[in-house]
Amino acid sequence: MALKIRLARGGSKKRPFYHIVVADARAPRDGRFVEKVGTYNPLLPHENPERIRLKTERIQHWLSVGAQPTDRVHLFLAKADLMAAPVIRPTPKQSAPKAKAQERVKAEEQAKIDAAEAAERAKEEAAQKAAEPEIAEPVEEAAPVEEAAPETAVEEAAPETAVEEAAPETEVEEAAPETAPEAAPEEVVADA
């Protein structure tokens, strides 16, 4: 007869309470059992000692006889130092994300890293700019004055040339109307 140390559910609807029992592996979950060896109340907080109660002497006896605990009961027994901790099985490769999903995850991680680096660079630049104005202000004041003088000289020269070019055109336009009225009276005088 194969024996299991497992949970048998009790309690009401949405209020679970489990008995830890030694039962035949072929018996139903809440059916016939050989002996009750503890209780488990998942509604109590993790720190509460009443959450898991074990009869350690009886459990050790059944383990020596060959009873095998289920995964959940194995965790309880490992916490009580009655057994070694269960080996966690690795996740199968079939359930791992496929190539495109892995690329997407890598791209998102890289984007986060780039954003963090950009934020750090911005903080460093802001810190440098905050430190530089004390030293850079006297240099900046002297530099614009030197640069401003040649620019203003070039700007002043350019408008003069533009005025000189525009001036002959206006003289020609003014001269044409003056000559036209003078010519008209001479012709009138000649007719008279």
Coordinates of C-alpha atoms in Angstrom, one line a residue:
M1 CA 0.0 0.0 0.0
A2 CA 1.5 3.4 -1.1
L3 CA 1.1 6.0 1.6
K4 CA 0.9 9.8 1.1
I5 CA 1.1 12.6 3.6
R6 CA -1.2 15.1 2.1
L7 CA -3.8 17.8 2.7
A8 CA -7.5 17.0 3.1
R9 CA -9.8 19.9 2.8
G10 CA -12.3 20.9 5.4
G11 CA -14.1 24.1 6.3
S12 CA -16.9 25.8 4.5
K13 CA -17.2 27.5 1.2
K14 CA -14.5 30.3 0.8
R15 CA -13.2 29.5 4.3
P16 CA -10.6 26.7 3.7
F17 CA -9.2 24.6 6.5
Y18 CA -6.9 21.6 5.8
H19 CA -6.1 18.5 7.9
I20 CA -2.6 17.0 7.2
V21 CA -3.3 13.3 6.9
V22 CA -1.6 10.0 6.1
A23 CA -3.7 8.3 3.5
D24 CA -3.6 5.6 0.9
A25 CA -2.5 7.2 -2.4
R26 CA -5.6 5.7 -4.1
A27 CA -8.1 7.2 -1.6
P28 CA -10.1 10.4 -2.5
R29 CA -8.7 13.7 -1.4
D30 CA -11.3 14.2 1.4
G31 CA -12.0 10.5 1.8
R32 CA -10.6 7.7 3.9
F33 CA -7.3 8.3 5.7
V34 CA -5.1 6.4 8.2
E35 CA -4.2 9.2 10.7
K36 CA -4.4 13.0 11.1
V37 CA -0.9 14.3 11.7
G38 CA -1.5 18.1 11.6
T39 CA -3.6 21.1 10.4
Y40 CA -3.1 24.0 8.0
N41 CA -5.2 27.2 8.2
P42 CA -4.3 29.5 5.2
L43 CA -6.6 32.3 6.5
L44 CA -4.2 33.0 9.4
P45 CA -1.2 35.3 8.9
H46 CA 2.2 33.7 8.0
E47 CA 3.7 34.7 11.4
N48 CA 1.0 33.0 13.4
P49 CA 2.2 29.7 14.9
E50 CA -1.4 28.3 14.7
R51 CA -1.2 28.5 10.8
I52 CA 0.6 25.1 10.6
R53 CA 0.4 22.6 13.4
L54 CA 2.4 19.3 13.0
K55 CA 2.7 16.2 15.2
T56 CA 6.4 15.8 14.5
E57 CA 6.8 12.3 16.2
R58 CA 4.0 10.8 14.1
I59 CA 5.2 12.4 10.9
Q60 CA 8.8 11.0 11.5
H61 CA 7.3 7.6 12.1
W62 CA 5.3 7.6 8.8
L63 CA 8.3 9.0 6.9
S64 CA 10.4 6.1 8.2
V65 CA 7.7 3.6 7.1
G66 CA 7.8 5.0 3.6
A67 CA 5.1 7.6 3.3
Q68 CA 5.8 10.3 0.7
P69 CA 4.7 13.9 1.3
T70 CA 3.0 15.9 -1.5
D71 CA 4.8 19.1 -2.7
R72 CA 2.9 21.4 -0.4
V73 CA 3.3 19.2 2.7
H74 CA 7.0 18.8 1.7
L75 CA 7.4 22.6 2.0
F76 CA 5.7 22.5 5.5
L77 CA 8.0 19.7 6.7
A78 CA 11.1 21.5 5.3
K79 CA 10.2 24.6 7.3
A80 CA 9.8 22.5 10.4
D81 CA 13.2 20.9 9.7
L82 CA 11.8 17.4 9.4
M83 CA 13.0 17.0 5.8
A84 CA 15.4 18.6 3.4
A85 CA 14.0 21.4 1.2
P86 CA 12.4 20.2 -2.0
V87 CA 14.3 20.6 -5.2
I88 CA 12.8 23.2 -7.4
R89 CA 12.4 22.0 -10.9
P90 CA 13.5 24.3 -13.7
T91 CA 11.0 25.8 -16.0
P92 CA 10.8 23.9 -19.4
K93 CA 12.2 25.7 -22.4
Q94 CA 8.8 25.3 -24.2
S95 CA 7.2 27.8 -21.9
A96 CA 10.0 30.4 -22.4
P97 CA 9.1 33.4 -24.5
K98 CA 9.8 33.1 -28.2
A99 CA 12.5 35.0 -30.1
K100 CA 10.5 38.1 -31.0
A101 CA 9.2 38.5 -27.4
Q102 CA 12.8 38.1 -26.1
E103 CA 14.0 40.8 -28.6
R104 CA 11.2 43.1 -27.4
V105 CA 12.1 42.6 -23.8
K106 CA 15.8 43.3 -24.6
A107 CA 14.8 46.5 -26.5
E108 CA 12.7 47.7 -23.6
E109 CA 15.6 47.0 -21.2
Q110 CA 18.0 48.9 -23.4
A111 CA 15.6 51.8 -23.7
K112 CA 15.4 52.0 -19.9
I113 CA 19.2 51.9 -19.6
D114 CA 19.5 54.7 -22.3
A115 CA 16.9 56.8 -20.6
A116 CA 18.7 56.4 -17.2
E117 CA 22.1 57.3 -18.8
A118 CA 20.5 60.4 -20.5
A119 CA 19.1 61.5 -17.2
E120 CA 22.5 61.1 -15.5
R121 CA 24.2 63.1 -18.3
A122 CA 21.6 65.8 -18.0
K123 CA 22.2 66.0 -14.2
E124 CA 25.9 66.2 -14.8
E125 CA 25.5 69.0 -17.4
A126 CA 23.2 70.9 -15.1
A127 CA 25.7 70.6 -12.3
Q128 CA 28.5 71.8 -14.5
K129 CA 26.4 74.7 -15.8
A130 CA 25.6 75.6 -12.2
A131 CA 29.3 75.6 -11.3
E132 CA 30.5 77.4 -14.5
P133 CA 28.6 80.7 -14.4
E134 CA 30.7 82.0 -11.5
I135 CA 33.9 81.6 -13.5
A136 CA 32.4 82.1 -17.0
E137 CA 30.5 85.4 -16.3
P138 CA 33.5 87.7 -16.5
V139 CA 34.8 86.0 -19.6
E140 CA 31.4 86.1 -21.3
E141 CA 31.0 89.9 -20.6
A142 CA 34.4 90.7 -22.2
A143 CA 33.9 88.5 -25.2
P144 CA 30.6 90.0 -26.5
V145 CA 32.0 93.6 -26.2
E146 CA 35.0 92.7 -28.5
E147 CA 32.8 90.8 -30.9
A148 CA 30.1 93.5 -31.0
A149 CA 32.4 96.3 -32.2
P150 CA 33.4 94.6 -35.6
E151 CA 29.9 93.5 -36.3
T152 CA 28.5 97.0 -35.8
A153 CA 31.2 98.4 -38.1
V154 CA 30.2 95.9 -40.8
E155 CA 26.5 96.6 -40.4
E156 CA 27.1 100.4 -40.6
A157 CA 29.1 100.0 -43.8
A158 CA 26.5 97.9 -45.5
P159 CA 23.6 100.4 -45.2
E160 CA 25.7 103.2 -46.6
T161 CA 26.4 101.2 -49.7
A162 CA 22.8 100.4 -50.0
V163 CA 21.9 104.1 -49.7
E164 CA 24.5 105.1 -52.3
E165 CA 23.1 102.5 -54.8
A166 CA 19.6 103.6 -54.1
A167 CA 20.4 107.4 -54.4
P168 CA 21.2 107.5 -58.2
E169 CA 17.9 105.8 -59.0
T170 CA 16.0 108.4 -57.1
E171 CA 17.9 111.2 -58.8
V172 CA 17.1 109.8 -62.2
E173 CA 13.4 109.6 -61.4
E174 CA 13.4 113.2 -60.1
A175 CA 15.2 114.5 -63.1
A176 CA 12.8 113.0 -65.6
P177 CA 9.7 114.8 -64.3
E178 CA 11.6 118.1 -64.1
T179 CA 12.7 118.0 -67.7
A180 CA 9.2 117.0 -69.0
P181 CA 7.4 120.1 -67.6
E182 CA 10.2 122.4 -68.9
A183 CA 9.9 121.0 -72.4
A184 CA 6.2 121.5 -72.5
P185 CA 6.2 125.3 -71.9
E186 CA 8.9 125.8 -74.5
E187 CA 6.7 124.2 -77.1
V188 CA 3.8 126.3 -76.1
V189 CA 5.9 129.5 -76.4
A190 CA 7.0 128.4 -79.8
D191 CA 3.5 128.1 -81.0
A192 CA 2.5 131.5 -79.8

